[in-house]
Amino acid sequence: MGKHLDKLIFRKVRDANLKYNLVEDGDRIVAAMSGGKDSFTMLYYLDLLRKYTPLRFDIVPLYLDLGWDNDITTQKALCRELGMDLKVESTNIGRVVFQERQEKNPCALCSNLRRGSMNRIARELGCTKVALGHHLDDAVHTLFMSILFEGRYRLFKPLTYLDRSGITLIRPLIYVQEREIRSFIQSRNLEPVVNRCPADNKTRRSEVSRLLDIMEEQQPGIRRQFLAAIENVDQDSLWQS
């Protein structure tokens, strides 16, 4: 199971890279490490992409400390295993979001502040790309959130250039399902960081995930079908005023 899973996930990461040119020769990439299962998996397979393809690029694992006193021992150990050093940057983002601003929708502000800090630090480190751990389920969930709560069709892309910062965001796990990531983490006996964020698992994204779980029970593989639909939009079917 371990070798089969390794090959499956690696093939999906490689295929996404070939289709969207996420990683190129000479890149210096910040790997955004949250300490969760997704960032662990992303770092591991980015490293395999470097080892088992002709691509030559640098990876800089970066953890933003939001002020939750999370235990990042496992993150540091994984980075050492892969021959990398985890760079840790302390921030006051948690205090700003939950104490100073007391946001009703804290995730949106937190995401913006984290993204801004990550991009700034990436530039300081001489990096032009930031790799994020978003996977197939995240893409589908984002689309559903946009439809259900905003009444529009909007979601992130596998590769996004931010002209204000000069940073390109890449999502190497875009073809990988969350259940495959969970299996990988279990097979490697990795212990993701316990997230002490007050809003953890209390978001609209969690609600949408549960809704899609119900749909998946009745129609196995439905998330993959939604991703296929995302990649094969019939432009003539879109209503445009």
PDB file of C-alpha atoms in Angstrom:
ATOM      1  CA  MET A   1       0.000   0.000   0.000  1.00  0.00           C
ATOM      2  CA  GLY A   2       2.827   2.393   0.885  1.00  0.00           C
ATOM      3  CA  LYS A   3       4.694   2.126  -2.423  1.00  0.00           C
ATOM      4  CA  HIS A   4       1.474   2.170  -4.440  1.00  0.00           C
ATOM      5  CA  LEU A   5       0.304   5.289  -2.598  1.00  0.00           C
ATOM      6  CA  ASP A   6       3.695   6.964  -3.072  1.00  0.00           C
ATOM      7  CA  LYS A   7       3.570   6.335  -6.806  1.00  0.00           C
ATOM      8  CA  LEU A   8      -0.052   7.461  -7.065  1.00  0.00           C
ATOM      9  CA  ILE A   9       0.482  10.787  -5.319  1.00  0.00           C
ATOM     10  CA  PHE A  10       3.791  11.428  -7.072  1.00  0.00           C
ATOM     11  CA  ARG A  11       2.166  10.806 -10.455  1.00  0.00           C
ATOM     12  CA  LYS A  12      -0.607  13.274  -9.646  1.00  0.00           C
ATOM     13  CA  VAL A  13       1.889  15.932  -8.503  1.00  0.00           C
ATOM     14  CA  ARG A  14       3.993  15.359 -11.615  1.00  0.00           C
ATOM     15  CA  ASP A  15       0.939  15.494 -13.912  1.00  0.00           C
ATOM     16  CA  ALA A  16      -0.250  18.760 -12.359  1.00  0.00           C
ATOM     17  CA  ASN A  17       3.223  20.190 -12.783  1.00  0.00           C
ATOM     18  CA  LEU A  18       3.420  19.134 -16.420  1.00  0.00           C
ATOM     19  CA  LYS A  19      -0.003  20.600 -17.220  1.00  0.00           C
ATOM     20  CA  TYR A  20       0.364  23.933 -15.414  1.00  0.00           C
ATOM     21  CA  ASN A  21       4.175  24.451 -15.337  1.00  0.00           C
ATOM     22  CA  LEU A  22       4.088  25.032 -11.589  1.00  0.00           C
ATOM     23  CA  VAL A  23       7.791  24.379 -10.974  1.00  0.00           C
ATOM     24  CA  GLU A  24      10.474  25.344 -13.470  1.00  0.00           C
ATOM     25  CA  ASP A  25      14.238  25.026 -13.657  1.00  0.00           C
ATOM     26  CA  GLY A  26      16.021  27.532 -11.461  1.00  0.00           C
ATOM     27  CA  ASP A  27      13.042  28.276  -9.220  1.00  0.00           C
ATOM     28  CA  ARG A  28      13.533  29.143  -5.563  1.00  0.00           C
ATOM     29  CA  ILE A  29      10.299  28.225  -3.817  1.00  0.00           C
ATOM     30  CA  VAL A  30       8.960  28.917  -0.337  1.00  0.00           C
ATOM     31  CA  ALA A  31       6.976  25.915   0.898  1.00  0.00           C
ATOM     32  CA  ALA A  32       4.269  27.310   3.185  1.00  0.00           C
ATOM     33  CA  MET A  33       4.291  25.010   6.214  1.00  0.00           C
ATOM     34  CA  SER A  34       1.199  25.236   8.407  1.00  0.00           C
ATOM     35  CA  GLY A  35       2.057  22.059  10.270  1.00  0.00           C
ATOM     36  CA  GLY A  36      -1.005  20.247   8.947  1.00  0.00           C
ATOM     37  CA  LYS A  37      -1.185  17.091   6.879  1.00  0.00           C
ATOM     38  CA  ASP A  38      -1.430  19.018   3.602  1.00  0.00           C
ATOM     39  CA  SER A  39       1.785  20.994   4.020  1.00  0.00           C
ATOM     40  CA  PHE A  40       3.677  17.872   5.180  1.00  0.00           C
ATOM     41  CA  THR A  41       2.551  16.035   2.053  1.00  0.00           C
ATOM     42  CA  MET A  42       3.312  18.970  -0.234  1.00  0.00           C
ATOM     43  CA  LEU A  43       6.863  19.325   1.080  1.00  0.00           C
ATOM     44  CA  TYR A  44       7.567  15.605   0.760  1.00  0.00           C
ATOM     45  CA  TYR A  45       6.406  15.390  -2.852  1.00  0.00           C
ATOM     46  CA  LEU A  46       8.007  18.659  -3.897  1.00  0.00           C
ATOM     47  CA  ASP A  47      11.241  17.095  -2.712  1.00  0.00           C
ATOM     48  CA  LEU A  48      10.509  13.937  -4.752  1.00  0.00           C
ATOM     49  CA  LEU A  49       9.800  16.125  -7.782  1.00  0.00           C
ATOM     50  CA  ARG A  50      13.259  17.594  -7.344  1.00  0.00           C
ATOM     51  CA  LYS A  51      14.868  14.169  -6.933  1.00  0.00           C
ATOM     52  CA  TYR A  52      13.132  12.200  -9.667  1.00  0.00           C
ATOM     53  CA  THR A  53      12.648  14.697 -12.498  1.00  0.00           C
ATOM     54  CA  PRO A  54      15.185  16.726 -14.493  1.00  0.00           C
ATOM     55  CA  LEU A  55      13.991  19.899 -12.719  1.00  0.00           C
ATOM     56  CA  ARG A  56      16.522  21.701 -10.549  1.00  0.00           C
ATOM     57  CA  PHE A  57      15.079  24.077  -7.973  1.00  0.00           C
ATOM     58  CA  ASP A  58      15.445  25.137  -4.337  1.00  0.00           C
ATOM     59  CA  ILE A  59      12.870  24.651  -1.577  1.00  0.00           C
ATOM     60  CA  VAL A  60      12.696  26.861   1.512  1.00  0.00           C
ATOM     61  CA  PRO A  61      10.212  25.527   4.139  1.00  0.00           C
ATOM     62  CA  LEU A  62       8.658  28.444   6.035  1.00  0.00           C
ATOM     63  CA  TYR A  63       6.398  28.372   9.099  1.00  0.00           C
ATOM     64  CA  LEU A  64       4.506  31.484  10.185  1.00  0.00           C
ATOM     65  CA  ASP A  65       3.933  31.472  13.942  1.00  0.00           C
ATOM     66  CA  LEU A  66       0.564  33.166  14.454  1.00  0.00           C
ATOM     67  CA  GLY A  67       0.898  33.199  18.227  1.00  0.00           C
ATOM     68  CA  TRP A  68      -0.828  29.919  19.163  1.00  0.00           C
ATOM     69  CA  ASP A  69       2.262  28.293  20.724  1.00  0.00           C
ATOM     70  CA  ASN A  70       1.900  25.301  18.425  1.00  0.00           C
ATOM     71  CA  ASP A  71       4.376  22.438  18.828  1.00  0.00           C
ATOM     72  CA  ILE A  72       6.345  22.290  15.562  1.00  0.00           C
ATOM     73  CA  THR A  73       8.701  19.453  16.530  1.00  0.00           C
ATOM     74  CA  THR A  74       7.334  17.148  13.813  1.00  0.00           C
ATOM     75  CA  GLN A  75       7.728  19.852  11.165  1.00  0.00           C
ATOM     76  CA  LYS A  76      11.360  20.396  12.066  1.00  0.00           C
ATOM     77  CA  ALA A  77      12.008  16.649  12.096  1.00  0.00           C
ATOM     78  CA  LEU A  78      10.485  16.159   8.624  1.00  0.00           C
ATOM     79  CA  CYS A  79      12.532  19.030   7.231  1.00  0.00           C
ATOM     80  CA  ARG A  80      15.719  17.568   8.708  1.00  0.00           C
ATOM     81  CA  GLU A  81      14.856  14.175   7.225  1.00  0.00           C
ATOM     82  CA  LEU A  82      14.587  15.809   3.803  1.00  0.00           C
ATOM     83  CA  GLY A  83      17.841  17.733   4.282  1.00  0.00           C
ATOM     84  CA  MET A  84      16.185  21.117   4.839  1.00  0.00           C
ATOM     85  CA  ASP A  85      15.993  23.651   7.657  1.00  0.00           C
ATOM     86  CA  LEU A  86      12.588  24.968   8.699  1.00  0.00           C
ATOM     87  CA  LYS A  87      12.558  28.754   8.807  1.00  0.00           C
ATOM     88  CA  VAL A  88      10.237  30.082  11.541  1.00  0.00           C
ATOM     89  CA  GLU A  89       8.847  33.626  11.496  1.00  0.00           C
ATOM     90  CA  SER A  90       6.904  35.007  14.472  1.00  0.00           C
ATOM     91  CA  THR A  91       3.910  37.268  13.793  1.00  0.00           C
ATOM     92  CA  ASN A  92       1.115  38.988  15.736  1.00  0.00           C
ATOM     93  CA  ILE A  93      -1.575  37.857  13.276  1.00  0.00           C
ATOM     94  CA  GLY A  94      -3.524  35.831  15.851  1.00  0.00           C
ATOM     95  CA  ARG A  95      -3.691  38.755  18.264  1.00  0.00           C
ATOM     96  CA  VAL A  96      -4.729  41.198  15.529  1.00  0.00           C
ATOM     97  CA  VAL A  97      -7.528  38.957  14.213  1.00  0.00           C
ATOM     98  CA  PHE A  98      -9.045  37.724  17.480  1.00  0.00           C
ATOM     99  CA  GLN A  99      -8.231  40.410  20.053  1.00  0.00           C
ATOM    100  CA  GLU A 100      -7.753  43.732  18.296  1.00  0.00           C
ATOM    101  CA  ARG A 101     -10.188  43.318  15.411  1.00  0.00           C
ATOM    102  CA  GLN A 102     -12.475  40.635  16.930  1.00  0.00           C
ATOM    103  CA  GLU A 103     -13.557  39.621  13.432  1.00  0.00           C
ATOM    104  CA  LYS A 104     -16.885  37.861  12.917  1.00  0.00           C
ATOM    105  CA  ASN A 105     -15.333  36.159   9.884  1.00  0.00           C
ATOM    106  CA  PRO A 106     -11.769  35.714  11.167  1.00  0.00           C
ATOM    107  CA  CYS A 107     -10.585  33.272   8.476  1.00  0.00           C
ATOM    108  CA  ALA A 108     -10.751  35.821   5.658  1.00  0.00           C
ATOM    109  CA  LEU A 109      -8.662  38.440   7.475  1.00  0.00           C
ATOM    110  CA  CYS A 110      -6.237  35.825   8.820  1.00  0.00           C
ATOM    111  CA  SER A 111      -5.742  34.415   5.321  1.00  0.00           C
ATOM    112  CA  ASN A 112      -5.016  37.867   3.878  1.00  0.00           C
ATOM    113  CA  LEU A 113      -2.547  38.725   6.630  1.00  0.00           C
ATOM    114  CA  ARG A 114      -0.799  35.357   6.356  1.00  0.00           C
ATOM    115  CA  ARG A 115      -0.566  35.638   2.585  1.00  0.00           C
ATOM    116  CA  GLY A 116       0.882  39.132   2.800  1.00  0.00           C
ATOM    117  CA  SER A 117       3.481  38.085   5.366  1.00  0.00           C
ATOM    118  CA  MET A 118       4.384  34.951   3.414  1.00  0.00           C
ATOM    119  CA  ASN A 119       4.886  36.874   0.180  1.00  0.00           C
ATOM    120  CA  ARG A 120       6.973  39.553   1.874  1.00  0.00           C
ATOM    121  CA  ILE A 121       9.233  37.003   3.530  1.00  0.00           C
ATOM    122  CA  ALA A 122       9.508  35.035   0.283  1.00  0.00           C
ATOM    123  CA  ARG A 123      10.869  38.121  -1.467  1.00  0.00           C
ATOM    124  CA  GLU A 124      13.316  38.708   1.384  1.00  0.00           C
ATOM    125  CA  LEU A 125      14.537  35.123   0.956  1.00  0.00           C
ATOM    126  CA  GLY A 126      15.077  35.622  -2.765  1.00  0.00           C
ATOM    127  CA  CYS A 127      12.131  33.411  -3.741  1.00  0.00           C
ATOM    128  CA  THR A 128       9.727  34.103  -6.591  1.00  0.00           C
ATOM    129  CA  LYS A 129       7.203  31.340  -5.858  1.00  0.00           C
ATOM    130  CA  VAL A 130       5.206  30.221  -2.827  1.00  0.00           C
ATOM    131  CA  ALA A 131       3.877  26.652  -2.758  1.00  0.00           C
ATOM    132  CA  LEU A 132       0.577  26.137  -0.930  1.00  0.00           C
ATOM    133  CA  GLY A 133      -0.911  22.843   0.251  1.00  0.00           C
ATOM    134  CA  HIS A 134      -4.355  23.191  -1.335  1.00  0.00           C
ATOM    135  CA  HIS A 135      -5.588  19.902  -2.771  1.00  0.00           C
ATOM    136  CA  LEU A 136      -8.426  18.646  -4.984  1.00  0.00           C
ATOM    137  CA  ASP A 137     -11.022  18.780  -2.192  1.00  0.00           C
ATOM    138  CA  ASP A 138     -10.049  22.375  -1.370  1.00  0.00           C
ATOM    139  CA  ALA A 139     -10.658  23.438  -4.971  1.00  0.00           C
ATOM    140  CA  VAL A 140     -14.111  21.853  -5.057  1.00  0.00           C
ATOM    141  CA  HIS A 141     -15.025  23.193  -1.598  1.00  0.00           C
ATOM    142  CA  THR A 142     -13.966  26.713  -2.619  1.00  0.00           C
ATOM    143  CA  LEU A 143     -16.167  26.563  -5.706  1.00  0.00           C
ATOM    144  CA  PHE A 144     -19.166  25.406  -3.670  1.00  0.00           C
ATOM    145  CA  MET A 145     -18.607  28.105  -1.055  1.00  0.00           C
ATOM    146  CA  SER A 146     -18.552  30.699  -3.812  1.00  0.00           C
ATOM    147  CA  ILE A 147     -21.783  29.380  -5.324  1.00  0.00           C
ATOM    148  CA  LEU A 148     -23.675  28.818  -2.074  1.00  0.00           C
ATOM    149  CA  PHE A 149     -22.623  31.896  -0.104  1.00  0.00           C
ATOM    150  CA  GLU A 150     -21.696  34.465  -2.775  1.00  0.00           C
ATOM    151  CA  GLY A 151     -23.859  33.497  -5.750  1.00  0.00           C
ATOM    152  CA  ARG A 152     -20.951  33.403  -8.194  1.00  0.00           C
ATOM    153  CA  TYR A 153     -18.485  31.044  -9.862  1.00  0.00           C
ATOM    154  CA  ARG A 154     -15.053  31.735  -8.387  1.00  0.00           C
ATOM    155  CA  LEU A 155     -12.131  29.633  -7.172  1.00  0.00           C
ATOM    156  CA  PHE A 156      -8.354  29.647  -7.027  1.00  0.00           C
ATOM    157  CA  LYS A 157      -6.073  28.471  -9.841  1.00  0.00           C
ATOM    158  CA  PRO A 158      -3.203  25.955  -9.762  1.00  0.00           C
ATOM    159  CA  LEU A 159      -0.849  28.827 -10.653  1.00  0.00           C
ATOM    160  CA  THR A 160      -1.479  32.489  -9.889  1.00  0.00           C
ATOM    161  CA  TYR A 161       0.880  35.403 -10.515  1.00  0.00           C
ATOM    162  CA  LEU A 162       0.499  38.293  -8.069  1.00  0.00           C
ATOM    163  CA  ASP A 163       1.650  41.387  -9.908  1.00  0.00           C
ATOM    164  CA  ARG A 164       1.742  43.580  -6.779  1.00  0.00           C
ATOM    165  CA  SER A 165       4.277  41.367  -5.036  1.00  0.00           C
ATOM    166  CA  GLY A 166       5.926  39.668  -7.995  1.00  0.00           C
ATOM    167  CA  ILE A 167       5.215  36.304  -6.334  1.00  0.00           C
ATOM    168  CA  THR A 168       3.663  33.313  -8.101  1.00  0.00           C
ATOM    169  CA  LEU A 169       1.469  31.022  -6.007  1.00  0.00           C
ATOM    170  CA  ILE A 170       1.559  27.332  -6.935  1.00  0.00           C
ATOM    171  CA  ARG A 171      -0.533  24.418  -5.696  1.00  0.00           C
ATOM    172  CA  PRO A 172       1.309  21.147  -6.409  1.00  0.00           C
ATOM    173  CA  LEU A 173      -1.361  18.946  -4.736  1.00  0.00           C
ATOM    174  CA  ILE A 174      -4.243  20.172  -6.898  1.00  0.00           C
ATOM    175  CA  TYR A 175      -4.910  16.649  -8.294  1.00  0.00           C
ATOM    176  CA  VAL A 176      -4.471  14.878  -4.941  1.00  0.00           C
ATOM    177  CA  GLN A 177      -7.520  13.978  -2.845  1.00  0.00           C
ATOM    178  CA  GLU A 178      -7.672  14.607   0.881  1.00  0.00           C
ATOM    179  CA  ARG A 179      -8.231  10.927   1.660  1.00  0.00           C
ATOM    180  CA  GLU A 180      -4.985  10.108  -0.162  1.00  0.00           C
ATOM    181  CA  ILE A 181      -3.173  12.712   1.928  1.00  0.00           C
ATOM    182  CA  ARG A 182      -4.591  11.191   5.120  1.00  0.00           C
ATOM    183  CA  SER A 183      -3.389   7.743   4.028  1.00  0.00           C
ATOM    184  CA  PHE A 184       0.076   9.110   3.277  1.00  0.00           C
ATOM    185  CA  ILE A 185       0.333  10.765   6.694  1.00  0.00           C
ATOM    186  CA  GLN A 186      -0.716   7.524   8.397  1.00  0.00           C
ATOM    187  CA  SER A 187       1.740   5.464   6.361  1.00  0.00           C
ATOM    188  CA  ARG A 188       4.581   7.767   7.422  1.00  0.00           C
ATOM    189  CA  ASN A 189       3.451   7.913  11.068  1.00  0.00           C
ATOM    190  CA  LEU A 190       3.533  11.702  10.955  1.00  0.00           C
ATOM    191  CA  GLU A 191       1.795  13.716  13.662  1.00  0.00           C
ATOM    192  CA  PRO A 192       0.399  16.975  12.257  1.00  0.00           C
ATOM    193  CA  VAL A 193       0.479  20.043  14.480  1.00  0.00           C
ATOM    194  CA  VAL A 194      -2.554  20.406  16.742  1.00  0.00           C
ATOM    195  CA  ASN A 195      -4.145  23.649  15.572  1.00  0.00           C
ATOM    196  CA  ARG A 196      -5.021  25.862  18.540  1.00  0.00           C
ATOM    197  CA  CYS A 197      -6.794  28.468  16.412  1.00  0.00           C
ATOM    198  CA  PRO A 198     -10.172  29.359  18.056  1.00  0.00           C
ATOM    199  CA  ALA A 199     -11.934  29.128  14.674  1.00  0.00           C
ATOM    200  CA  ASP A 200     -10.628  25.669  13.748  1.00  0.00           C
ATOM    201  CA  ASN A 201     -13.423  23.421  12.382  1.00  0.00           C
ATOM    202  CA  LYS A 202     -16.031  26.154  12.940  1.00  0.00           C
ATOM    203  CA  THR A 203     -16.065  27.605   9.450  1.00  0.00           C
ATOM    204  CA  ARG A 204     -18.311  27.579   6.411  1.00  0.00           C
ATOM    205  CA  ARG A 205     -15.653  25.473   4.683  1.00  0.00           C
ATOM    206  CA  SER A 206     -16.253  22.731   7.271  1.00  0.00           C
ATOM    207  CA  GLU A 207     -19.991  22.890   6.547  1.00  0.00           C
ATOM    208  CA  VAL A 208     -19.427  22.567   2.803  1.00  0.00           C
ATOM    209  CA  SER A 209     -17.028  19.677   3.365  1.00  0.00           C
ATOM    210  CA  ARG A 210     -19.690  17.789   5.312  1.00  0.00           C
ATOM    211  CA  LEU A 211     -22.236  18.483   2.561  1.00  0.00           C
ATOM    212  CA  LEU A 212     -19.913  17.064  -0.080  1.00  0.00           C
ATOM    213  CA  ASP A 213     -19.190  14.044   2.122  1.00  0.00           C
ATOM    214  CA  ILE A 214     -22.915  13.251   1.995  1.00  0.00           C
ATOM    215  CA  MET A 215     -22.913  13.631  -1.795  1.00  0.00           C
ATOM    216  CA  GLU A 216     -19.803  11.452  -2.033  1.00  0.00           C
ATOM    217  CA  GLU A 217     -21.531   8.659  -0.114  1.00  0.00           C
ATOM    218  CA  GLN A 218     -24.316   8.569  -2.680  1.00  0.00           C
ATOM    219  CA  GLN A 219     -22.085   9.182  -5.707  1.00  0.00           C
ATOM    220  CA  PRO A 220     -18.492   7.943  -5.099  1.00  0.00           C
ATOM    221  CA  GLY A 221     -15.894   9.975  -6.976  1.00  0.00           C
ATOM    222  CA  ILE A 222     -18.078  13.066  -7.209  1.00  0.00           C
ATOM    223  CA  ARG A 223     -15.276  15.417  -6.098  1.00  0.00           C
ATOM    224  CA  ARG A 224     -13.106  14.180  -8.976  1.00  0.00           C
ATOM    225  CA  GLN A 225     -16.013  14.801 -11.330  1.00  0.00           C
ATOM    226  CA  PHE A 226     -16.398  18.351 -10.055  1.00  0.00           C
ATOM    227  CA  LEU A 227     -12.683  18.997 -10.602  1.00  0.00           C
ATOM    228  CA  ALA A 228     -12.985  17.619 -14.140  1.00  0.00           C
ATOM    229  CA  ALA A 229     -15.876  20.046 -14.700  1.00  0.00           C
ATOM    230  CA  ILE A 230     -13.720  22.916 -13.387  1.00  0.00           C
ATOM    231  CA  GLU A 231     -11.028  22.070 -15.938  1.00  0.00           C
ATOM    232  CA  ASN A 232     -13.512  21.578 -18.789  1.00  0.00           C
ATOM    233  CA  VAL A 233     -15.774  24.598 -18.573  1.00  0.00           C
ATOM    234  CA  ASP A 234     -17.789  25.139 -21.750  1.00  0.00           C
ATOM    235  CA  GLN A 235     -17.311  28.871 -22.298  1.00  0.00           C
ATOM    236  CA  ASP A 236     -20.360  29.042 -24.568  1.00  0.00           C
ATOM    237  CA  SER A 237     -22.537  27.812 -21.694  1.00  0.00           C
ATOM    238  CA  LEU A 238     -21.572  30.676 -19.363  1.00  0.00           C
ATOM    239  CA  TRP A 239     -24.156  33.439 -18.954  1.00  0.00           C
ATOM    240  CA  GLN A 240     -22.514  36.796 -19.434  1.00  0.00           C
ATOM    241  CA  SER A 241     -24.278  40.132 -19.446  1.00  0.00           C
TER     242      SER A 241
END
